Amino acid sequence: AGNINNLYEECRLILKCVPDAYFMVRVGLHPPKNFTEQHEEECFTYNDGKADSVRLSNETFSEIYPHLYSEASSVWREKAGDALMKFCDKIETAEFSDRIIGFFFAAGGTSEWYYLLNLEQGDRYGDFSKAFKREFSLYLKGKYKTDEELKKAWRDDAASLENPTIPPLNERYFVTMFDRNYECEDEVNADYLVSPITNGTNVGSFLDVDKYARVLDFYRAWHIATAKSQVYFAKLIKDRYHGQLLTGAFYGSYGCTDYFSSSTTGGVLEILDSDYMDFLAAPGVYVNRNPGGFTGQREMCDSFTLRGKTFVVEEDTRTHIEKRYFRSMFDYYDETDAINVLKRDFGRNLCENLPFWWYDHAVGGGRYKNEQIYQLFRRQGEILNIALSKKDRTKGNEIALIYDEESVHALSMRSTKEIVEYFNNYEVAKTGVPVDKYFHNDLANPEMPDYKLYVFFNTIVLSDREIEVIHRKLAKNHATALWIYASGAINFDKEKRLNGNNVSKLTGIQTKMLLEKHYTKYRVTNDEIFKRLSKRKIYGTNNRPINNNILAVIKNIETFACPLFVTEDKDARVVARFCENGFPAITLKETGSFKSYFLASKILNAEILREIARSAGCHIYTDSDDVLYAGKNFICIHASTDGEKKIKLPKSCSLYELYEKRYYSHDSSDAAFNMECGETLTFEIR
């Protein structure tokens, strides 16, 4: 009743100030505490049979629960669904009910659907709840159909669809323990290659999928179970309101998250391919937001658009008014800092055509209560009206970044973060060229646009059919492909599932797999491709200052690969070599159907992508390493250093700064101007 009254009060106040306002209602789906006492079998359970207590909280709620309800629980879904329908009964009688345009579902940790208990905790592991076991069985039945097919896939004669094994802790060694043990290794006096540490269930940082495929299926089922719950609640709303109201939730984070325990990464396509969810949302990552940096995004937003859905950015941008902890964390100390980062984050959404909302955590507001910020928001509203009036809102980008859901659960946590998160959080906006982001599954969709350059990040687990689809898309316009680290290394259609030959089949470049631990810093050669880069600078490592890494996984530490995939193709050009051993770090080959670059390091630096993009014929807006976002109608630049900035445009035009309301250039394909570090300029292209 208290929450209902708060909702009524807030809506009335908003309508008083903004008479034409509409509301998206964020509705919590936590059960009452006695549900977890009465239905312990529907709660997260460790191997010792215990379901631990947990504190559930968000901005307006904080309670200690005796147990944590399972997001895979069909019993919880049913009872929460009944409560949701009763909630709808109540608010339909409110005087503002005609202003409600949809529901945003909240559950799990901080309303973001992640589990607050860890799947691996000391010598305990989960989940042994009846709720999850049911979902695990349903997942396997949908994928394998029969016990015989399951036994074949798992290479386990005891495998059962009805009673699948919950993988023990030792089989999860690859997730974090492999990298952790290597970090602890004393190599100061060791001048030799180190063999991979293993407990028999891993191949370096990979799960040994030849023997323990059930671990991959376990994690897939774990994530998809949460996705199915979101779809369940969305269907209730769609059915009740005949599809007229919007539905959304937090899900799908590829950044600032636990790729294994959280349950909120691996089921995005399950949600997007349903008929019931309209959008997913997430805040940007909480690293590198400082002036001169940028707020990395966690979602493959163009996959959403391709399916008629959308990704909404929750802009919880902090300001100088924030509590002292966050002022220090992000270096926002005065109005100038706040205004510039608010312009920067708005500029990204403007250029990339992303819906968003500003989010103030404090009840009654706090971080945006400033007259200069209010004036900024008013102007941004005017700018949005300009953007919405444009007839052409397509982006027209020339680079597609490609990712995979399944591969997340076959590779160690640290390796995935190095491959995916480092580039997305520290490099992507500094390349000087805008990009789109997809799952590889979209390459089979005839509606997906064609690109000049495709960058394949964690596309590690691929079937023969999926490889054919990728090759067909690349061959369509003789595109360029850049493959990162172990692309295509795992193929369940092969007898030897993890194999260097699998990489060869995908990339078109002959490759072998080396099992030792190799450091992966490299230098470029004198090849024409990298003629603009220093031949002495070291790449393949974390070159940016690492600010506020709250998950402490990507750090300024030595990056290594184990195993290492090394090209040995006499028909390919080596354009970069590893510093430590001289092995090829970047190899280039013309396959006949497409141009293929293979990067054997996990880390992709902005300068490297920029030059490969240039060689692929992509337009480069700037070489300055400043933060830049660009679309057909707008450009936003956020300075990472003091000094002159130069922008090269695809055609002659005029740049009109939208906040200052003045021109910076007239009828020219080039523009130059001075900026201070942390300053933001946003141009309409006229």
XYZ file of C-alpha atoms in Angstrom:
686
model
C 0.000 0.000 0.000
C 2.871 2.349 0.842
C 4.459 1.877 -2.562
C 1.124 2.372 -4.317
C 0.584 5.627 -2.418
C 4.097 6.767 -3.309
C 3.387 6.021 -6.972
C 0.145 8.005 -6.870
C 1.850 10.945 -5.166
C 4.762 11.019 -7.638
C 2.487 10.758 -10.685
C 0.228 13.567 -9.465
C 3.216 15.791 -8.789
C 4.706 15.106 -12.225
C 1.386 15.807 -13.965
C 1.089 19.069 -12.075
C 4.463 20.152 -13.468
C 4.225 18.391 -16.850
C 0.539 18.016 -17.768
C 1.252 15.952 -20.902
C 3.569 13.449 -19.162
C 3.327 9.674 -19.654
C 4.556 6.978 -17.284
C 6.519 3.764 -17.522
C 5.873 2.001 -14.191
C 8.809 0.119 -12.675
C 7.186 -2.739 -10.770
C 9.070 -4.928 -8.289
C 8.469 -8.669 -8.420
C 10.114 -9.752 -5.166
C 7.849 -12.206 -3.321
C 6.935 -11.652 0.332
C 9.516 -13.032 2.750
C 7.263 -15.859 3.865
C 7.219 -17.202 0.308
C 10.884 -18.160 0.634
C 10.191 -19.809 3.999
C 7.234 -21.798 2.691
C 8.871 -22.678 -0.657
C 12.513 -23.313 0.151
C 12.688 -25.754 -2.765
C 12.034 -22.739 -5.046
C 15.056 -20.872 -3.662
C 18.722 -20.883 -4.657
C 20.314 -23.921 -2.989
C 23.958 -24.940 -2.536
C 25.334 -28.476 -2.735
C 25.129 -28.760 1.063
C 21.352 -28.407 0.813
C 21.281 -24.910 2.328
C 19.480 -21.901 0.934
C 21.267 -18.887 2.421
C 19.726 -15.620 3.568
C 20.254 -12.450 1.559
C 19.464 -8.731 1.666
C 17.302 -7.606 -1.231
C 17.249 -3.877 -1.853
C 16.742 -1.089 -4.343
C 16.252 2.684 -4.058
C 13.036 2.406 -2.001
C 13.219 -1.052 -0.431
C 15.632 -3.053 1.733
C 14.828 -6.342 3.488
C 16.734 -9.388 4.710
C 15.161 -12.518 3.225
C 15.651 -15.951 4.812
C 16.384 -17.348 1.334
C 16.845 -16.010 -2.202
C 14.016 -16.947 -4.535
C 15.096 -18.617 -7.761
C 14.536 -16.627 -10.938
C 14.004 -20.007 -12.617
C 11.077 -20.828 -10.340
C 7.782 -21.517 -12.077
C 6.023 -21.241 -8.683
C 7.459 -17.743 -8.147
C 6.512 -16.762 -11.696
C 2.908 -17.827 -11.160
C 2.470 -16.096 -7.793
C 4.324 -12.945 -8.869
C 2.219 -12.902 -12.020
C -0.964 -13.031 -9.940
C 0.329 -10.130 -7.835
C 1.178 -8.193 -10.994
C -2.379 -8.607 -12.267
C -3.795 -7.397 -8.919
C -1.464 -4.409 -9.123
C -2.862 -3.663 -12.572
C -6.402 -3.863 -11.137
C -5.511 -1.122 -8.647
C -3.719 1.335 -10.890
C -6.384 1.040 -13.587
C -8.674 2.914 -11.178
C -6.221 5.810 -10.760
C -7.011 9.123 -12.413
C -3.729 8.915 -14.355
C -4.224 5.344 -15.627
C -4.612 6.570 -19.211
C -1.081 8.019 -18.960
C 0.552 4.647 -18.270
C 2.305 3.435 -21.410
C 4.021 0.325 -20.057
C 5.666 -1.693 -17.312
C 9.309 -2.181 -16.462
C 9.898 -5.427 -14.540
C 12.280 -5.425 -11.573
C 13.652 -8.476 -9.729
C 16.871 -9.853 -8.267
C 19.749 -7.635 -7.170
C 19.084 -3.860 -7.377
C 16.112 -4.520 -9.671
C 18.571 -5.760 -12.354
C 17.768 -9.479 -12.220
C 21.197 -10.721 -11.128
C 21.670 -13.234 -8.313
C 23.048 -11.873 -5.051
C 24.458 -15.296 -4.164
C 27.437 -16.744 -5.995
C 27.232 -20.014 -7.917
C 30.712 -20.809 -6.589
C 31.288 -19.819 -2.969
C 34.311 -21.405 -1.298
C 33.746 -25.155 -1.538
C 30.002 -24.667 -2.052
C 28.288 -24.467 -5.406
C 24.792 -24.365 -6.858
C 22.123 -24.368 -7.957
C 20.491 -27.514 -6.544
C 17.011 -26.058 -6.132
C 14.120 -28.021 -7.578
C 13.201 -24.840 -9.438
C 16.419 -24.729 -11.432
C 16.621 -28.497 -11.938
C 13.238 -28.321 -13.677
C 14.468 -25.536 -15.954
C 17.761 -27.302 -16.665
C 15.843 -30.384 -17.760
C 13.490 -28.318 -19.948
C 16.433 -26.562 -21.599
C 18.140 -29.848 -22.439
C 14.940 -31.382 -23.773
C 14.504 -28.411 -26.066
C 18.093 -28.617 -27.317
C 18.740 -32.376 -27.532
C 15.262 -33.969 -27.655
C 16.442 -37.452 -26.591
C 18.747 -39.011 -24.010
C 20.778 -40.522 -26.833
C 21.548 -37.098 -28.340
C 22.400 -35.714 -24.904
C 24.772 -38.597 -24.168
C 26.444 -38.051 -27.520
C 26.892 -34.306 -26.939
C 28.114 -34.693 -23.354
C 30.102 -37.835 -24.171
C 28.600 -39.283 -21.025
C 26.670 -42.566 -21.075
C 24.979 -41.678 -17.776
C 23.543 -38.355 -18.980
C 19.811 -37.927 -18.498
C 17.339 -35.307 -19.693
C 15.109 -35.868 -16.681
C 17.852 -35.638 -14.070
C 20.831 -33.688 -15.472
C 23.979 -33.420 -13.416
C 24.743 -30.097 -11.745
C 28.455 -29.693 -12.591
C 30.666 -29.962 -9.488
C 33.031 -27.184 -8.496
C 36.149 -28.782 -9.980
C 34.554 -28.732 -13.456
C 34.211 -24.939 -13.192
C 37.950 -24.445 -12.755
C 38.291 -22.511 -16.034
C 35.897 -19.753 -14.898
C 38.242 -17.961 -12.472
C 40.661 -20.416 -10.859
C 42.874 -20.925 -13.925
C 43.658 -17.224 -14.314
C 43.900 -16.731 -10.565
C 46.482 -19.482 -10.212
C 48.515 -18.089 -13.118
C 48.488 -14.625 -11.548
C 49.839 -16.066 -8.311
C 52.652 -17.856 -10.107
C 56.176 -16.637 -9.336
C 57.782 -16.126 -12.733
C 60.277 -13.446 -11.743
C 63.234 -15.771 -12.167
C 61.694 -18.103 -14.730
C 62.950 -17.646 -18.285
C 60.964 -20.473 -19.840
C 57.516 -21.183 -21.224
C 54.995 -22.282 -18.629
C 52.759 -25.249 -19.379
C 49.049 -24.741 -18.797
C 47.821 -25.279 -15.273
C 44.959 -27.741 -15.303
C 42.880 -29.880 -13.010
C 41.828 -31.993 -15.982
C 38.702 -30.007 -16.866
C 40.234 -27.058 -18.694
C 42.512 -26.345 -21.646
C 44.189 -23.171 -20.464
C 41.495 -20.530 -20.101
C 38.944 -22.692 -21.966
C 36.533 -25.271 -20.673
C 37.582 -28.687 -21.978
C 34.494 -29.028 -24.156
C 35.567 -32.440 -25.407
C 34.902 -33.887 -21.949
C 32.784 -31.373 -20.044
C 30.223 -29.960 -22.450
C 27.631 -30.294 -19.684
C 29.208 -27.287 -17.931
C 28.519 -25.114 -20.960
C 24.907 -26.300 -21.066
C 24.546 -25.709 -17.330
C 25.510 -22.045 -17.643
C 23.391 -21.591 -20.761
C 20.346 -22.999 -18.952
C 21.092 -20.823 -15.912
C 20.944 -17.607 -17.953
C 18.068 -18.596 -20.203
C 15.913 -19.479 -17.174
C 16.042 -15.838 -16.060
C 15.280 -14.657 -19.591
C 12.230 -16.943 -19.694
C 10.922 -15.378 -16.484
C 11.036 -11.923 -18.040
C 9.175 -13.172 -21.096
C 6.572 -14.784 -18.812
C 5.705 -11.483 -17.121
C 5.772 -9.595 -20.411
C 3.231 -12.004 -21.899
C 0.851 -11.359 -19.007
C 0.922 -7.626 -19.730
C 0.681 -8.022 -23.495
C -2.307 -10.366 -23.153
C -4.089 -8.159 -20.629
C -3.704 -4.967 -22.635
C -3.987 -6.542 -26.108
C -0.419 -5.593 -26.960
C -0.994 -1.866 -26.397
C 1.410 -1.320 -23.477
C 5.197 -1.531 -23.584
C 7.234 -4.073 -21.620
C 10.886 -3.965 -20.596
C 13.469 -4.982 -18.021
C 17.160 -4.892 -17.214
C 19.038 -7.739 -18.932
C 21.914 -8.474 -21.285
C 24.930 -6.766 -19.740
C 28.260 -7.445 -21.440
C 30.284 -5.328 -19.066
C 30.652 -4.669 -15.358
C 29.037 -8.031 -14.657
C 29.676 -11.641 -13.693
C 29.307 -13.661 -16.896
C 28.572 -16.867 -15.002
C 26.745 -16.363 -11.693
C 24.717 -13.285 -12.590
C 22.354 -15.049 -15.070
C 21.800 -11.848 -17.052
C 24.066 -12.218 -20.093
C 23.407 -15.393 -22.058
C 19.697 -15.186 -22.865
C 19.341 -11.893 -24.738
C 18.187 -13.553 -27.959
C 15.653 -15.617 -25.996
C 14.075 -12.293 -25.006
C 14.502 -10.416 -28.280
C 13.065 -13.268 -30.333
C 9.939 -13.458 -28.198
C 6.756 -11.589 -29.143
C 6.307 -10.043 -25.727
C 9.290 -7.906 -24.673
C 9.712 -4.522 -26.358
C 12.978 -3.358 -24.871
C 15.834 -4.104 -22.522
C 17.759 -1.511 -20.565
C 21.068 -1.078 -18.768
C 23.199 1.722 -17.400
C 26.653 2.196 -18.856
C 29.620 0.609 -17.116
C 31.058 2.310 -14.038
C 34.589 2.709 -15.345
C 36.286 5.391 -17.423
C 33.425 7.883 -17.026
C 35.925 10.565 -16.002
C 36.344 13.741 -18.101
C 38.284 12.735 -21.199
C 36.933 9.175 -21.072
C 33.552 7.743 -22.024
C 30.760 5.619 -20.602
C 31.005 2.187 -22.235
C 27.740 0.529 -23.229
C 26.897 -3.077 -22.410
C 24.449 -4.138 -25.117
C 24.464 -5.154 -28.792
C 21.912 -2.447 -29.602
C 21.712 -3.034 -33.363
C 20.581 -6.623 -32.807
C 17.611 -5.113 -31.006
C 16.761 -2.784 -33.891
C 17.035 -5.604 -36.409
C 14.321 -7.488 -34.495
C 11.979 -4.522 -34.113
C 12.953 -4.075 -30.452
C 15.039 -1.401 -28.779
C 17.740 -0.956 -26.177
C 17.203 1.902 -23.727
C 20.198 3.468 -21.986
C 19.680 4.207 -18.317
C 21.740 7.378 -17.955
C 22.657 7.468 -14.276
C 25.429 9.981 -15.016
C 26.807 11.375 -11.772
C 27.424 15.105 -11.256
C 29.323 17.458 -8.944
C 26.268 17.483 -6.656
C 26.708 13.740 -6.011
C 28.011 12.375 -2.722
C 31.755 12.847 -2.185
C 32.519 9.172 -2.898
C 31.193 9.508 -6.461
C 32.707 12.951 -6.991
C 36.114 11.410 -6.332
C 35.324 8.219 -8.242
C 34.483 10.065 -11.472
C 36.332 13.410 -11.004
C 33.213 15.546 -11.360
C 33.911 18.500 -9.085
C 32.120 21.525 -10.561
C 29.396 22.575 -12.973
C 31.803 22.544 -15.915
C 32.621 18.873 -15.314
C 28.957 17.963 -14.907
C 27.696 19.864 -17.953
C 30.366 18.422 -20.228
C 29.802 14.781 -19.250
C 26.035 15.213 -19.509
C 26.575 16.620 -23.006
C 28.927 13.743 -23.848
C 26.542 10.994 -22.772
C 23.583 12.705 -24.431
C 25.675 13.166 -27.584
C 26.356 9.439 -27.821
C 22.644 8.650 -27.698
C 21.863 11.400 -30.202
C 24.426 10.189 -32.739
C 23.712 6.485 -32.230
C 19.918 6.919 -32.204
C 19.544 5.355 -28.752
C 16.514 5.950 -26.519
C 17.468 6.830 -22.940
C 16.280 8.162 -19.620
C 18.129 10.204 -17.010
C 18.029 8.325 -13.713
C 18.348 9.917 -10.302
C 18.687 7.308 -7.568
C 17.541 9.470 -4.666
C 13.830 9.619 -3.831
C 12.847 13.191 -4.604
C 15.922 13.696 -6.752
C 19.388 14.967 -5.993
C 22.193 14.805 -8.535
C 20.460 16.899 -11.196
C 18.958 19.589 -8.950
C 20.891 22.461 -10.436
C 19.638 25.365 -12.539
C 22.414 24.997 -15.130
C 21.603 21.298 -15.511
C 17.898 22.066 -15.850
C 18.698 24.572 -18.601
C 20.889 21.935 -20.272
C 18.063 19.383 -20.184
C 15.679 21.944 -21.702
C 18.075 22.521 -24.578
C 18.566 18.790 -25.037
C 14.804 18.436 -25.338
C 14.887 20.992 -28.153
C 17.753 19.115 -29.814
C 15.785 15.870 -29.625
C 12.899 17.562 -31.389
C 15.331 18.534 -34.154
C 16.567 14.930 -34.343
C 13.059 13.470 -34.406
C 12.091 15.786 -37.237
C 14.889 14.437 -39.430
C 13.558 12.067 -42.080
C 16.642 9.823 -42.140
C 17.612 8.451 -38.718
C 19.584 5.467 -40.016
C 23.215 5.554 -38.971
C 24.936 4.374 -42.131
C 27.986 3.087 -40.269
C 30.652 1.051 -42.064
C 31.894 -1.209 -39.228
C 29.995 -3.994 -37.449
C 31.258 -5.399 -34.153
C 30.160 -9.024 -33.767
C 29.688 -10.958 -30.497
C 28.380 -14.322 -29.306
C 26.243 -15.453 -26.366
C 27.255 -19.107 -26.213
C 31.008 -18.418 -26.204
C 30.727 -16.454 -22.959
C 30.317 -19.733 -21.084
C 33.230 -21.599 -22.658
C 36.009 -19.112 -21.831
C 37.329 -17.787 -18.526
C 35.832 -14.658 -16.991
C 39.039 -12.679 -17.295
C 39.601 -13.609 -20.931
C 36.090 -12.542 -21.940
C 36.542 -9.254 -20.132
C 39.859 -8.647 -21.854
C 38.408 -9.432 -25.279
C 35.038 -7.722 -24.958
C 35.084 -5.213 -22.122
C 38.445 -3.556 -22.547
C 37.673 -2.462 -26.103
C 34.076 -1.451 -25.343
C 35.021 0.488 -22.196
C 38.323 2.129 -23.147
C 38.855 2.015 -26.910
C 35.721 1.962 -29.068
C 34.835 5.666 -28.826
C 38.461 6.686 -29.463
C 38.841 4.951 -32.831
C 37.579 8.002 -34.740
C 34.999 5.941 -36.613
C 31.446 4.998 -35.494
C 30.435 1.330 -35.221
C 27.344 -0.878 -34.925
C 27.049 -3.903 -32.603
C 25.411 -7.280 -33.272
C 25.312 -10.915 -32.243
C 26.744 -13.189 -34.937
C 23.323 -14.822 -35.307
C 22.188 -11.665 -37.125
C 24.476 -12.380 -40.059
C 21.874 -14.889 -41.272
C 19.197 -12.192 -41.334
C 18.756 -10.787 -44.873
C 17.654 -7.486 -43.307
C 21.038 -6.926 -41.661
C 22.923 -4.146 -43.481
C 26.203 -4.852 -45.245
C 29.419 -3.393 -43.818
C 32.918 -2.791 -45.099
C 34.540 -4.185 -41.946
C 33.333 -6.863 -39.517
C 35.187 -7.287 -36.219
C 34.585 -10.660 -34.535
C 35.302 -10.443 -30.820
C 34.257 -13.516 -28.792
C 32.796 -15.641 -31.594
C 34.589 -18.719 -30.304
C 31.868 -21.409 -30.370
C 30.623 -21.792 -33.946
C 29.080 -24.665 -35.904
C 29.779 -25.560 -39.525
C 26.469 -23.991 -40.533
C 27.204 -20.767 -38.670
C 30.622 -20.528 -40.324
C 28.972 -20.887 -43.731
C 26.579 -18.044 -42.883
C 29.463 -15.799 -41.806
C 31.466 -16.529 -44.952
C 28.440 -15.877 -47.152
C 27.872 -12.484 -45.525
C 31.542 -11.502 -45.873
C 31.637 -12.587 -49.507
C 28.548 -10.584 -50.399
C 30.539 -7.378 -50.917
C 34.066 -8.746 -50.478
C 34.239 -7.259 -46.983
C 37.139 -7.197 -44.540
C 37.039 -9.363 -41.406
C 39.111 -8.879 -38.267
C 39.133 -11.976 -36.054
C 40.112 -11.546 -32.378
C 42.130 -14.212 -30.530
C 40.351 -17.604 -30.704
C 37.585 -16.940 -33.228
C 35.975 -20.234 -34.246
C 38.245 -22.304 -31.985
C 35.386 -24.479 -30.669
C 33.189 -26.431 -33.075
C 30.875 -29.141 -31.750
C 30.562 -30.603 -35.247
C 34.171 -31.790 -35.009
C 35.604 -34.793 -33.194
C 38.238 -32.554 -31.619
C 36.060 -29.662 -30.546
C 38.761 -27.201 -29.430
C 41.356 -27.027 -32.158
C 43.578 -24.624 -34.082
C 42.240 -26.095 -37.334
C 38.816 -24.773 -36.388
C 40.261 -21.258 -36.347
C 41.777 -21.918 -39.772
C 38.415 -22.924 -41.234
C 36.773 -19.705 -40.041
C 39.517 -17.193 -40.818
C 40.904 -18.762 -43.977
C 44.392 -18.480 -42.442
C 46.253 -21.648 -41.418
C 46.591 -21.619 -37.631
C 47.959 -23.874 -34.896
C 47.260 -23.955 -31.166
C 50.119 -23.649 -28.646
C 49.305 -24.720 -25.110
C 51.955 -22.768 -23.227
C 51.402 -19.412 -21.516
C 52.512 -16.610 -23.860
C 52.689 -12.875 -23.234
C 50.894 -11.027 -26.014
C 52.365 -7.549 -26.319
C 53.285 -6.816 -29.909
C 54.713 -4.232 -32.308
C 53.585 -3.542 -35.858
C 55.941 -4.136 -38.792
C 56.854 -1.750 -41.605
C 53.868 -2.937 -43.607
C 51.913 -0.336 -45.580
C 48.792 -1.063 -43.479
C 50.336 0.440 -40.344
C 52.547 3.111 -41.911
C 51.007 5.817 -39.678
C 51.838 3.978 -36.436
C 55.030 3.941 -34.431
C 57.049 0.783 -35.010
C 58.355 0.981 -31.434
C 55.056 1.444 -29.625
C 53.745 -1.654 -27.858
C 50.176 -2.825 -28.501
C 48.144 -5.776 -27.260
C 48.023 -4.502 -23.692
C 45.956 -2.136 -21.558
C 47.366 1.222 -22.669
C 44.707 3.414 -21.019
C 44.545 4.523 -17.396
C 42.208 2.048 -15.705
C 39.845 4.132 -13.573
C 37.369 2.847 -11.008
C 37.386 -0.807 -11.980
C 34.893 -1.968 -9.412
C 35.087 -5.601 -10.519
C 38.916 -5.529 -10.454
C 39.293 -7.872 -13.411
C 40.693 -5.675 -16.186
C 43.780 -4.158 -14.639
C 47.136 -2.777 -15.688
C 48.689 -6.223 -15.565
C 50.566 -8.407 -18.004
C 48.161 -9.834 -20.552
C 48.759 -13.376 -21.704
C 47.118 -16.054 -23.780
C 46.922 -19.729 -22.917
C 46.491 -21.334 -25.325
C 47.905 -19.097 -28.052
C 46.657 -19.421 -31.633
C 49.501 -18.749 -34.072
C 49.243 -18.447 -37.831
C 51.598 -20.429 -40.061
C 50.332 -19.642 -43.534
C 52.869 -19.058 -46.312
C 50.254 -17.181 -48.355
C 49.557 -14.656 -45.583
C 51.362 -11.416 -44.645
C 52.571 -10.886 -41.100
C 51.905 -7.215 -40.255
C 52.668 -7.349 -36.504
C 54.788 -9.623 -34.321
C 54.804 -10.480 -30.626
C 57.622 -8.785 -28.734
C 58.480 -11.835 -26.633
C 58.793 -14.593 -29.226
C 58.482 -13.028 -32.690
C 55.379 -15.085 -33.516
C 52.802 -13.453 -35.806
C 50.508 -11.159 -33.812
C 48.471 -9.854 -36.765
C 48.262 -11.723 -40.047
C 46.565 -10.581 -43.250
C 45.348 -12.761 -46.101
C 43.217 -12.283 -49.177
C 41.010 -15.391 -49.189
C 39.352 -14.714 -52.538
C 35.955 -14.143 -50.921
C 36.981 -11.607 -48.272
C 40.030 -9.954 -46.759
C 41.001 -11.614 -43.479
C 42.953 -10.173 -40.544
C 43.732 -12.425 -37.580
C 44.760 -10.800 -34.278
C 46.291 -13.409 -31.956
C 46.116 -11.105 -28.924
C 43.015 -10.660 -26.763
C 43.410 -6.880 -26.616
C 42.373 -4.692 -29.566
C 43.684 -1.126 -29.348
C 41.946 1.833 -31.007
C 44.901 2.724 -33.256
C 45.042 -0.812 -34.654
C 41.345 -0.900 -35.515
C 41.544 2.585 -37.003
C 44.247 1.597 -39.482
C 42.558 -1.671 -40.415
C 39.316 0.294 -40.916
C 41.195 2.739 -43.131
C 42.562 -0.143 -45.225
C 38.991 -1.466 -45.562
C 37.872 1.855 -47.045
C 36.022 3.129 -43.960
C 35.766 6.875 -43.370
C 37.912 8.070 -40.428
C 36.573 11.208 -38.744
C 39.594 11.886 -36.548
C 42.986 10.414 -35.684
C 43.345 12.292 -32.403
C 42.246 9.602 -29.905
C 39.507 11.889 -28.607
C 36.046 10.524 -27.843
C 33.890 10.825 -30.956
C 30.362 9.786 -31.880
C 28.938 10.382 -35.349
C 25.779 9.780 -37.341
C 24.346 11.070 -40.594
C 23.035 14.238 -38.949
C 25.134 14.815 -35.826
C 28.702 14.634 -34.503
C 29.732 14.772 -30.839
C 33.376 15.150 -29.784
C 34.626 15.008 -26.189
C 38.246 16.071 -25.780
C 40.655 13.673 -24.074
C 43.506 16.215 -24.226
C 43.993 19.957 -24.649
C 44.772 21.275 -28.116
C 43.617 21.529 -31.697
C 41.077 18.963 -32.904
C 40.568 18.108 -36.554
C 37.499 16.414 -37.999
C 37.334 15.085 -41.550
C 33.806 14.803 -42.921
C 32.507 12.384 -45.584
C 31.400 15.335 -47.731
C 31.351 19.125 -47.679
C 28.923 20.534 -45.131
C 28.632 23.015 -42.276
C 29.032 22.187 -38.571
C 26.585 23.993 -36.290
C 27.250 23.679 -32.529
C 23.888 23.015 -30.919
C 24.509 24.466 -27.451
C 26.461 27.557 -28.472
C 24.163 27.993 -31.497
C 26.973 28.991 -33.852
C 28.850 27.553 -36.840
C 32.325 26.045 -36.541
C 32.731 25.450 -40.285
C 31.032 26.328 -43.572
C 30.763 24.190 -46.723
C 33.911 22.216 -45.998
C 34.908 18.586 -45.587
C 37.369 19.566 -42.836
C 37.005 21.364 -39.521
C 39.623 22.417 -36.968
C 39.178 24.031 -33.562
C 40.743 24.094 -30.089
C 39.319 22.282 -27.075
C 40.222 21.712 -23.442
C 40.385 18.233 -21.920
C 36.892 17.183 -20.855
C 35.122 19.694 -23.097
C 32.224 18.512 -25.272
C 30.999 19.941 -28.586
C 27.878 18.646 -30.347
C 27.335 19.548 -33.995
C 24.397 19.322 -36.319
C 25.601 18.558 -39.832
C 24.030 21.125 -42.165
